Short mmCIF file of C-alpha atoms and ligand atoms in Angstrom, two decimals:
data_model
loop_
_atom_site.label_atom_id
_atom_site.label_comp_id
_atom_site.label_asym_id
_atom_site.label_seq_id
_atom_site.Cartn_x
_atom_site.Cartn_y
_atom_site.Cartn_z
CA UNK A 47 0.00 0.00 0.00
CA UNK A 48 1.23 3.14 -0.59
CA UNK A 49 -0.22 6.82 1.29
CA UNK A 50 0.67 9.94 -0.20
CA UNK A 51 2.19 12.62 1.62
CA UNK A 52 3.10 16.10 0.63
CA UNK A 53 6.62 15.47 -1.71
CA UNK A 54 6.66 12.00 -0.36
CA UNK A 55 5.45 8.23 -0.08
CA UNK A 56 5.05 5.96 2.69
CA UNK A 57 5.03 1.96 1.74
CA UNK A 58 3.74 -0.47 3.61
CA UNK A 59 3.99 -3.86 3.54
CA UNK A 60 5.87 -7.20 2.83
CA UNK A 61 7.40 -6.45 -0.57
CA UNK A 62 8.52 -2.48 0.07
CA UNK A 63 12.19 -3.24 0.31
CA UNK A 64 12.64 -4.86 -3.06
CA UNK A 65 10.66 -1.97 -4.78
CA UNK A 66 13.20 -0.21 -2.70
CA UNK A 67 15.88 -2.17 -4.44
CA UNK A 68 14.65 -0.89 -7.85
CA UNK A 69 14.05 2.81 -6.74
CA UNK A 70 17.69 2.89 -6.45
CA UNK A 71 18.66 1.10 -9.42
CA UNK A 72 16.65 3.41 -11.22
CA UNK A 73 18.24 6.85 -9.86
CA UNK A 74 22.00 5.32 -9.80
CA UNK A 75 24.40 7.96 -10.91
CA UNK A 76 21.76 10.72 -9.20
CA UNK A 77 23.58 10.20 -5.48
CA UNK A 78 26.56 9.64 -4.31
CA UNK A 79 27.62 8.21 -0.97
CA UNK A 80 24.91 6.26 1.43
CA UNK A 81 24.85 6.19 4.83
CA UNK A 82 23.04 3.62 6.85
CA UNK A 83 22.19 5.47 10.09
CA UNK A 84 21.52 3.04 12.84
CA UNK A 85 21.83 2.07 16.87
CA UNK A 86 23.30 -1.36 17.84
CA UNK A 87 20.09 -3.13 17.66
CA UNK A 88 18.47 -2.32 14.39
CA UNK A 89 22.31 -3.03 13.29
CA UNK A 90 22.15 -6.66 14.78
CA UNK A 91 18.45 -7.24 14.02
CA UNK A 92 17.85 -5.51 11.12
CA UNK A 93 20.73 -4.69 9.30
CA UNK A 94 20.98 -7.73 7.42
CA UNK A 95 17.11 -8.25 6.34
CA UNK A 96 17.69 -4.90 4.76
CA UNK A 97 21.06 -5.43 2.70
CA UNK A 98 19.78 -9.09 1.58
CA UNK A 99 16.70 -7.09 0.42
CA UNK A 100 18.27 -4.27 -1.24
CA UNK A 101 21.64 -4.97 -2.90
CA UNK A 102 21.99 -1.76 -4.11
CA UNK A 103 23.05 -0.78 -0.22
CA UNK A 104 26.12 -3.10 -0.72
CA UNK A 105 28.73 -1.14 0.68
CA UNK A 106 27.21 1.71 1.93
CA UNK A 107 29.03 3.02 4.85
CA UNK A 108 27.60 2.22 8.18
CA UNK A 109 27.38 4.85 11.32
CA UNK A 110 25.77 3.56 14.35
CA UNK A 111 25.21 5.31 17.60
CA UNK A 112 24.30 3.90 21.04
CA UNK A 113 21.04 2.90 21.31
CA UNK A 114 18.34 5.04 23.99
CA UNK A 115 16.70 8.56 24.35
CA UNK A 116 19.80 9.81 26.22
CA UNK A 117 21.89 9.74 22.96
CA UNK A 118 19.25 11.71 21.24
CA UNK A 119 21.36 14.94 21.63
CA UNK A 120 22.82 17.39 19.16
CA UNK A 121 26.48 16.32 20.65
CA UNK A 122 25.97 13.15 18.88
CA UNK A 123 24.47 14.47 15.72
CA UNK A 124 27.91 16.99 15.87
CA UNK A 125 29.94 13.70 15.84
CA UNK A 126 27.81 12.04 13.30
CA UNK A 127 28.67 15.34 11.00
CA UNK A 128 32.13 15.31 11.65
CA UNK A 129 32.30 11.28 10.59
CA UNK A 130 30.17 11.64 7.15
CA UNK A 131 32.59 14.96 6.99
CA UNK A 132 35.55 12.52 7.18
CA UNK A 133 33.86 10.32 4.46
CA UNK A 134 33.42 13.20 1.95
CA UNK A 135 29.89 13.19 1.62
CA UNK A 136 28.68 16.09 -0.91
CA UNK A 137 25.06 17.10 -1.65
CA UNK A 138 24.29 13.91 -3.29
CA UNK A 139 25.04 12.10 -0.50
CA UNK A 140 22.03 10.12 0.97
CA UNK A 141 20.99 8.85 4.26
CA UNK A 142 19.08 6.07 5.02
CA UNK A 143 17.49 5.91 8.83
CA UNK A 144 16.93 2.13 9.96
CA UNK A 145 16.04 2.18 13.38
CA UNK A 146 13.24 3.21 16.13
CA UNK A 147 12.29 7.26 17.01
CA UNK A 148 15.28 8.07 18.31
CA UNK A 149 17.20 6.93 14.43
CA UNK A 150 14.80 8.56 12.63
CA UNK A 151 14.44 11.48 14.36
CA UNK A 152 17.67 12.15 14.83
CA UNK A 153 18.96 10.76 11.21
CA UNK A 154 16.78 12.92 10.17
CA UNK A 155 17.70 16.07 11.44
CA UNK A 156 21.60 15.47 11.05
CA UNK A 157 20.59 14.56 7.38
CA UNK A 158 18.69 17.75 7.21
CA UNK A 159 21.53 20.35 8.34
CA UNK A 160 24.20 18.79 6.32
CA UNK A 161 25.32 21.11 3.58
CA UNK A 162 21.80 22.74 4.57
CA UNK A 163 20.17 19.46 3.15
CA UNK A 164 20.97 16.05 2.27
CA UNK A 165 18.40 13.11 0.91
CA UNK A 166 17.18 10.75 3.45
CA UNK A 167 15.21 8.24 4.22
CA UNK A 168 13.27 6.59 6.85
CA UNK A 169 13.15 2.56 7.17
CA UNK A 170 11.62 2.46 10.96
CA UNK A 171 11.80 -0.62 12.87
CA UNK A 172 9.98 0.06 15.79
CA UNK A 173 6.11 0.10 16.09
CA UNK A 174 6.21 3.35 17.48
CA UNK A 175 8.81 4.75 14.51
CA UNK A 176 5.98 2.88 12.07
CA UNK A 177 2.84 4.37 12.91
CA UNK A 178 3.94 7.98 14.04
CA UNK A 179 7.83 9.40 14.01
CA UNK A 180 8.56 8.33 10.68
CA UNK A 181 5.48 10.16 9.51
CA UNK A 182 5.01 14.20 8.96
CA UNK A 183 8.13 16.14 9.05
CA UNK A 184 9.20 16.37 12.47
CA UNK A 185 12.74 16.32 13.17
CA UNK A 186 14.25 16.91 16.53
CA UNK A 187 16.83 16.09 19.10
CA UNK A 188 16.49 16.82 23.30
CA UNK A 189 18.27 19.63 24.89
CA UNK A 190 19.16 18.38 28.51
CA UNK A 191 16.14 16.87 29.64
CA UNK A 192 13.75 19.12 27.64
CA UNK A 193 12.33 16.70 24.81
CA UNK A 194 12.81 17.36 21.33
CA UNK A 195 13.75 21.18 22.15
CA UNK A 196 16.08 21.65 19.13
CA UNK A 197 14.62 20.37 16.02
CA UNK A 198 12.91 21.40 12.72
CA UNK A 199 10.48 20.25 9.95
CA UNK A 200 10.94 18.81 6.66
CA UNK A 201 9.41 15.44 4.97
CA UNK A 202 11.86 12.61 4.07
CA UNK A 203 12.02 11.76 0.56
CA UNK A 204 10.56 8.02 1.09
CA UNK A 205 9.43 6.34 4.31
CA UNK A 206 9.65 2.27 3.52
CA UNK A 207 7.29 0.42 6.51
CA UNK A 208 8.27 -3.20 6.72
CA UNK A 209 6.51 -5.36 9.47
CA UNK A 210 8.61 -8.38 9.34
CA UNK A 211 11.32 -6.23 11.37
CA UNK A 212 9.14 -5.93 14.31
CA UNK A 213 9.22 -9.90 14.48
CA UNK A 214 12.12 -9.06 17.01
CA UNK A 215 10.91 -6.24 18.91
CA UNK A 216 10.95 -6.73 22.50
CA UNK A 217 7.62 -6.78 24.23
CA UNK A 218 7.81 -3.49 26.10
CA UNK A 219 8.30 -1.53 22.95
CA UNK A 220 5.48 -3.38 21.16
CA UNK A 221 3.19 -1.50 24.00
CA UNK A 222 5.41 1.61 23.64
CA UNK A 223 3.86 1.64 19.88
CA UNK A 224 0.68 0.76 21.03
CA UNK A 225 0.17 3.89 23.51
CA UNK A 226 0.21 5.97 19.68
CA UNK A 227 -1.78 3.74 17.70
CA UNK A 228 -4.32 4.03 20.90
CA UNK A 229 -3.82 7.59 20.80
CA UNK A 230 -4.74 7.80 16.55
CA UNK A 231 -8.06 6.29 17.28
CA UNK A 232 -9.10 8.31 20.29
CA UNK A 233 -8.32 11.16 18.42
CA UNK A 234 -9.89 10.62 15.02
CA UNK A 235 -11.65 7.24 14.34
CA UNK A 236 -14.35 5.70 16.52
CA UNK A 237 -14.88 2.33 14.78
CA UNK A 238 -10.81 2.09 14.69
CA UNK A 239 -10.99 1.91 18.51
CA UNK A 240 -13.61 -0.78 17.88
CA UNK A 241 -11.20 -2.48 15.85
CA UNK A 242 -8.16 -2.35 17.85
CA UNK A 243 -10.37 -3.88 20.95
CA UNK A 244 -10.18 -6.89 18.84
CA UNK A 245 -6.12 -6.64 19.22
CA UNK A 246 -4.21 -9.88 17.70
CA UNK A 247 -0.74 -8.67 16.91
CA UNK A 248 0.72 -12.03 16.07
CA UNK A 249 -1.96 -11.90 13.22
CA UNK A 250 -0.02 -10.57 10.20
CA UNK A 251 -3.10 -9.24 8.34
CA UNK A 252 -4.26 -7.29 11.29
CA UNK A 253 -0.94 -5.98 12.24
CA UNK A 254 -0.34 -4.45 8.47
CA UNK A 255 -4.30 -3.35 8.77
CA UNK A 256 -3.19 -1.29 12.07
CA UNK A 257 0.06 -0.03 10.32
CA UNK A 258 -2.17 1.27 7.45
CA UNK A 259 -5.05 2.76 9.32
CA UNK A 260 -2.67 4.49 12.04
CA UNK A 261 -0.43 5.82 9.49
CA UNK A 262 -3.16 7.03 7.21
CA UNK A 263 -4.33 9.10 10.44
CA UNK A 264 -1.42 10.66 11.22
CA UNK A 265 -0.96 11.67 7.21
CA UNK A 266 -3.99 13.04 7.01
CA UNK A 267 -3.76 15.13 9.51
CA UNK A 268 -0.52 16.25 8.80
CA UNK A 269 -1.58 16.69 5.08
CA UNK A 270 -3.54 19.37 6.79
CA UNK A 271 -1.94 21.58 9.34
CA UNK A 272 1.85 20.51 8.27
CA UNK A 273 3.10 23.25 11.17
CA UNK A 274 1.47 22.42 14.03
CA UNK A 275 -1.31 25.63 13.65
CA UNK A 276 -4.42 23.91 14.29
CA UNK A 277 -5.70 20.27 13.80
CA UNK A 278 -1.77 19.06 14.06
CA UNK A 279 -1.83 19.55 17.64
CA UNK A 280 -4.79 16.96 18.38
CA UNK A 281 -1.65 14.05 17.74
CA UNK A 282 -0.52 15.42 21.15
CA UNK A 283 -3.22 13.67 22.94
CA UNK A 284 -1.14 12.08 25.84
CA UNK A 285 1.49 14.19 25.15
CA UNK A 286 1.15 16.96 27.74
CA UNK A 287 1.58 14.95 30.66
CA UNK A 288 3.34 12.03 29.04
CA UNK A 289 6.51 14.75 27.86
CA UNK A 290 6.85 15.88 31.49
CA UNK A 291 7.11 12.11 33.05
CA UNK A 292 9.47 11.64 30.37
CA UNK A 293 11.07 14.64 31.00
CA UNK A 294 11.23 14.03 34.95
CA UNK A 295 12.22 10.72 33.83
CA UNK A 296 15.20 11.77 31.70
CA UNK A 297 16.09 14.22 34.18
CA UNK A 298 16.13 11.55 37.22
CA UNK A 299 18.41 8.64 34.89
CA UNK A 300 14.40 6.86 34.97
CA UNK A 301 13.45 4.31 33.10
CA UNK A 302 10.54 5.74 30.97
CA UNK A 303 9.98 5.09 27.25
CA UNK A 304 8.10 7.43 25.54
CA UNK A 305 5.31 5.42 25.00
CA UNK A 306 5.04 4.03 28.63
CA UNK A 307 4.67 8.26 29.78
CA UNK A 308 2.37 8.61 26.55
CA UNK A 309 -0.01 5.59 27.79
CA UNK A 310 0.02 7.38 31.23
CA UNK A 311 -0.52 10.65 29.84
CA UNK A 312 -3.69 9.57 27.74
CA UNK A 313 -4.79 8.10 31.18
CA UNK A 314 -4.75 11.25 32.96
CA UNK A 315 -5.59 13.21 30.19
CA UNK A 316 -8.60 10.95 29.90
CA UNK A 317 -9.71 11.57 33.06
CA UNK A 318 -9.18 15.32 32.34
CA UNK A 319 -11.61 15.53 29.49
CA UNK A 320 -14.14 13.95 31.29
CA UNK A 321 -13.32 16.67 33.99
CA UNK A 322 -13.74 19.28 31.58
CA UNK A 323 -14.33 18.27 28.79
CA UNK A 324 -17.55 16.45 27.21
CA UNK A 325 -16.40 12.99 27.26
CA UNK A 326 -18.88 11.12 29.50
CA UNK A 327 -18.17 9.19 32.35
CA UNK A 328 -19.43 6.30 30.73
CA UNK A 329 -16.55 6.39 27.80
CA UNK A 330 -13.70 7.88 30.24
CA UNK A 331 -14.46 4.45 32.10
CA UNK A 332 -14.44 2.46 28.79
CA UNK A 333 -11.08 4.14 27.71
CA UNK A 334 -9.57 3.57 31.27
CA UNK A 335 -10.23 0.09 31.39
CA UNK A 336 -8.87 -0.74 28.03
CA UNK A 337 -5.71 1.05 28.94
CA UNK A 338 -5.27 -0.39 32.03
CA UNK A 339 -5.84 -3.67 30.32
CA UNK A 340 -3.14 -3.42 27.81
CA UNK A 341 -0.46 -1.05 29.91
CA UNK A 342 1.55 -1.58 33.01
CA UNK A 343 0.31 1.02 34.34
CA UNK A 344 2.16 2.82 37.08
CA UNK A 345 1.11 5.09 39.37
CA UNK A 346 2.35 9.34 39.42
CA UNK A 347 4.11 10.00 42.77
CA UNK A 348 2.67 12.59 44.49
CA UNK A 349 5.87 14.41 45.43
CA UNK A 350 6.40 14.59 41.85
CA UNK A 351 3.64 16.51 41.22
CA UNK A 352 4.86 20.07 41.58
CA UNK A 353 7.90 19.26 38.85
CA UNK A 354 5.73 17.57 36.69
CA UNK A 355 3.73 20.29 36.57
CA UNK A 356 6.82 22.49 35.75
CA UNK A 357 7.81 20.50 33.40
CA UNK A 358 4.28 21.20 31.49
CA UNK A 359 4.33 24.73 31.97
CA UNK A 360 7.67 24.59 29.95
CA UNK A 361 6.62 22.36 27.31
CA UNK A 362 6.04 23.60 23.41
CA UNK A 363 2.32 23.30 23.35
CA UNK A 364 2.21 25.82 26.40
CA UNK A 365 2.35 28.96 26.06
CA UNK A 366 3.73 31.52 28.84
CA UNK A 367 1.43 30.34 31.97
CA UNK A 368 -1.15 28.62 30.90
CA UNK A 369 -0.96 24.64 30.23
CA UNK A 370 -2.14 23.55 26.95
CA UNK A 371 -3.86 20.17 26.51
CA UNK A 372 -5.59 18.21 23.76
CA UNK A 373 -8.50 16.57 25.49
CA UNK A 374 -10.80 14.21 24.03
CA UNK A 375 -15.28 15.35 23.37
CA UNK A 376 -15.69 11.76 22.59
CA UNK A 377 -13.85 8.46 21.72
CA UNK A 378 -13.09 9.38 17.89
CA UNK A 379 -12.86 13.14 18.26
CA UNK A 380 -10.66 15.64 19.80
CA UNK A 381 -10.67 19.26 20.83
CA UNK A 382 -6.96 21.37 20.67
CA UNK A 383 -5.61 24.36 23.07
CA UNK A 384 -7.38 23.36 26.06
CA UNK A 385 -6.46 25.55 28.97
CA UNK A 386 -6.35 23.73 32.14
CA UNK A 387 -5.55 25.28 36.08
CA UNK A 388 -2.52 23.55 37.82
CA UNK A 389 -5.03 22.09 40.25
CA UNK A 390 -7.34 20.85 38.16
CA UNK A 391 -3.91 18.86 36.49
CA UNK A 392 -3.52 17.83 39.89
CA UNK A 393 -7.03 16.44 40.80
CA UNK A 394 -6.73 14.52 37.39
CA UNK A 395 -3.26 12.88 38.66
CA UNK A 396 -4.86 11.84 42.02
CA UNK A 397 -7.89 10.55 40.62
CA UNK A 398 -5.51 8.60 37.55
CA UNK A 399 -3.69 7.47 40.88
CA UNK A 400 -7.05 6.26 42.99
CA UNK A 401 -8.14 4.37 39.61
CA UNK A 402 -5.47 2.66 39.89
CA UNK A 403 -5.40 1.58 43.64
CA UNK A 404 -9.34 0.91 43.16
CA UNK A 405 -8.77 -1.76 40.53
CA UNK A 406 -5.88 -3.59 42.04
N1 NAD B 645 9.04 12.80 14.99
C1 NAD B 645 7.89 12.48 15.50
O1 NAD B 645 6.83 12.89 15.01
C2 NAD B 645 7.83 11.55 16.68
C3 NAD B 645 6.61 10.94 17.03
C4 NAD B 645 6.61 10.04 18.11
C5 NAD B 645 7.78 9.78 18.78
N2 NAD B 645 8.94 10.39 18.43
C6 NAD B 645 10.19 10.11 19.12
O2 NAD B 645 10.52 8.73 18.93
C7 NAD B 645 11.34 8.29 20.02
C8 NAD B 645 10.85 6.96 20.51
O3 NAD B 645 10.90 6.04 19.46
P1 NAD B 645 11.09 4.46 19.74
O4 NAD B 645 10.11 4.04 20.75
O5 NAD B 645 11.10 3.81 18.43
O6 NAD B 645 12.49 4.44 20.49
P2 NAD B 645 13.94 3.92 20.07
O7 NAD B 645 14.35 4.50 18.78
O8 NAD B 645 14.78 4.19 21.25
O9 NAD B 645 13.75 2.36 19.86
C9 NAD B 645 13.37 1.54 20.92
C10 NAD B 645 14.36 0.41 21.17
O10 NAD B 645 14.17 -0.60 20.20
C11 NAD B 645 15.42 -0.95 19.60
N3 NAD B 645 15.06 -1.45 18.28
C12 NAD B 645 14.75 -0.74 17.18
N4 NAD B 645 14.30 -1.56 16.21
C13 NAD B 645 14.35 -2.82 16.70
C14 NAD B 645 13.99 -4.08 16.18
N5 NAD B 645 13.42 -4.20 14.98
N6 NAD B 645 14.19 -5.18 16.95
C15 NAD B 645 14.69 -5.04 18.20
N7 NAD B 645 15.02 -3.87 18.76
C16 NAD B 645 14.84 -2.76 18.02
C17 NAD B 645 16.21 0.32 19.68
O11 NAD B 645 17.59 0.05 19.59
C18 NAD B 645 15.82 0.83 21.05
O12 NAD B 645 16.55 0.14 22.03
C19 NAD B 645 11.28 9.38 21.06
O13 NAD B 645 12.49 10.10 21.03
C20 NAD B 645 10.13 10.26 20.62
O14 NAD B 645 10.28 11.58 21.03
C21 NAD B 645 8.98 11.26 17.38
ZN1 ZN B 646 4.55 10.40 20.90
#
C-alpha cells in the first residue's frame, strides 16, 4: 500500500524493500555516498534483512550510535557530522534511517543540516517509529532533559514500513507503539478503537491493517496543518503529561519510554476531558479500562507533582502560563488548546492514581 504525503510516499507492507531495491537502481548515478544510520540493535536485528533485500546498499558506509533517548542529543548528531565529513559526503550524499524514534528522528535532522540538506530516508523498525515518528516532518533532538527542544520540519524523501522487522521487537516496545496507535483512534476514528479492541498482533493481516489505518491518520492530519497551527496539535493527545514524566524521567536517569509516559498521559488526560471536557463518564471508564488492560500502568508519585507540573508549563504546546492540553469530546474526536488550572492537572493525577489503587 502506498499513502501519499506532501513530496513523499510511505510503503507499507511485505514487498517495500525490493521496490526499494529498484528505486535505487533506477536513480543510480543521481547520489553519491549512502549512509546507513543506525543504533546497535536495528544493526544486529535488522541490518541484514535490509542489505539481503536491497543490494543496491552493498557497501554503503555504516554509522551507528548507542542505542536510547539519552543519545538523542545534538552532541551526537555533531559527531555524526564530523564522521560523514571525514567520508566526503557532498550534496548527493544520501541517508538512510533504519532504526526506532530516536534513528529517525535524529537521522533525520543530522541529514537535514548537512550542507543545509541532504536526501534521506526513513526505514523504521519500531512500532512506534511505524505508525507515528517516521510520519510528517518532524525532526528533533532533546536539549538536557527538555524533549525534542532543538529540532525542525521537513518530509523525508521516502518512508519504507516493513513489518517483518518488528518480528524481534521486544515486548515493552510493542506497548510503547501501542500507547500511539491508541492515541490515533481516540483522536480521530471511533470504529478504529472498535477495531483495535479486537487486538491480535501475532496476526499478520491485522498488524499491516493497524500499520495502514494508524499511518493514514497521522498523514492526514498532517496533510492538513503541516506546522502544528491547528488540527496538528490533536496528535498530542497524551502528550502533555506524558513529555513531562518523560522529562522528569530523563532528568532523574528513569526508566521511561516514551510510549510508557504517553499511555500514562492519555490516562490522565482521559480523566481530564471527562473533567472538563464532554467525554462522559461512561466512555472515560471504557477508555480507562482498556488502557489499564493493555499497559503496566504505574502510578504518578505525588511528590512529583509540583515538577511535573513544571515540566508542562515549559513544554512547546504551552504557552507563557497557561498549560495547553488536547483533550478528548468523545472516543473518535478531539478538541486542541485546552487551557487547564494547575489544580485541576492535579485532581486529574490523584484521581488517575485512585483508579489505579481501586482496581488492584
Ligand atoms: N518525529 C515524531 O513525530 C515523533 C513521534 C513520536 C515519537 N517520536 C520520538 O521517537 C522516540 C521513541 O521512538 P522508539 O520508541 O522507536 O524508540 P527507540 O528509537 O529508542 O527504539 C526503541 C528500542 O528498540 C530498539 N530497536 C529498534 N528496532 C528494533 C527491532 N526491529 N528489533 C529489536 N530492537 C529494536 C532500539 O535500539 C531501542 O533500544 C522518542 O524520542 C520520541 O520523542 C517522534
Ligand atoms: Zn509520541
Amino acid at each position: 500500500m502506498e499513502v501519499k504525503s506532501n513530496n513523499y510516499s510511505v510503503y507499507i507492507g511485505k514487498d517495500v524493500l525490493e521496490d526499494f531495491n529498484s528505486i535505487l537502481e533506477d536513480c543510480q548515478g543521481e547520489y553519491s555516498n549512502i549512509f546507513i544510520f543506525c543504533d546497535e540493535n536495528s544493526a544486529k536485528h535488522c541490518l541484514p534483512h535490509l542489505i539481503g533485500q536491497v543490494p543496491m546498499l552493498i557497501g554503503s558506509e555504516l554509522i551507528e550510535i548507542e542505542s536510547g533517548e539519552h543519545n538523542k542529543t545534538l552532541s551526537i548528531c555533531q559527531e555524526v557530522w564530523e564522521t560523514i565529513g571525514e567520508s566526503k559526503a557532498d550534496r548527493k550524499a544520501i541517508f538512510v534511517n533504519l532504526g526506532g524514534g530516536v534513528v529517525c528522528d535524529m537521522g533525520g535532522m543530522i541529514a537535514s543540516l548537512y550542507k543545509r540538506g541532504i536526501k534521506f530516508f526513513h526505514i523504521p523498525t519500531t512500532l512506534l517509529a511505524q505508525v507515528d515518528a517516521s510520519i510528517g516532518g518532524k525532526l528533533a533532538v532533546d536539549l538536557g532533559a527538555h524533549k525534542n527542544q532543538i529540532g525542525l520540519f521537513r518530509n523525508p524523501d521516502i518512508v519504507l514500513v516493513d513489518p517483518k522487522f518488528l518480528n524481534t521487537l521486544p515486548e515493552r516496545h510493542w506497548l510503547s507503539g501501542l500507547a500511539e496507535v491508541l492515541k490515533h483512534a481516540l483522536i480521530a476514528d471511533a470504529d478504529y478503537w472498535t477495531f483495535l479492541s479486537g487486538m491480535d498482533l501475532q496476526n499478520e493481516e491485522f498488524l499491516i491493517a493497524l500499520l495502514q489505518k494508524s499511518i493514514t491518520i497521522k498523514n492526514t492530519i498532517v496533510l492538513e496543518d503541516w506546522e502544528e497551527k491547528g488540527i496538528r496539535k490533536t496528535l498530542n493527545f497524551g502528550h502533555t503529561i506524558g513529555h513531562a514524566l518523560e522529562s522528569n524521567a530523563l532528568e532523574n536517569k528513569g526508566d521511561l519510554l516514551h510510549g510508557e509516559a504517553v499511555a500514562i498521559g492519555l490516562a490522565v488526560e482521559t480523566i481530564l476531558s471527562q473533567m472538563t471536557n464532554s467525554l462522559t463518564s461512561e466512555e472515560c471508564s471504557i477508555i480507562l479500562d482498556s488502557l489499564k488492560g493493555i499497559f503496566n500502568l504505574e502510578p504518578i508519585k505525588e511528590e512529583d507533582f509540583s515538577d511535573l507540573i513544571e515540566w508542562m508549563r515549559h513544554d512547546k504546546k504551552s504557552d507563557g502560563a497557561q498549560i495547553n492540553f488536547t483533550l478528548l469530546n468523545k472516543i473518535g474526536q478531539a478538541d486542541y488548546n485546552k487551557t487547564v488550572s494547575e489544580n485541576v492537572i492535579e485532581e486529574a493525577m490523584y484521581r488517575y492514581n485512585s483508579f489505579l489503587n481501586e482496581s488492584l
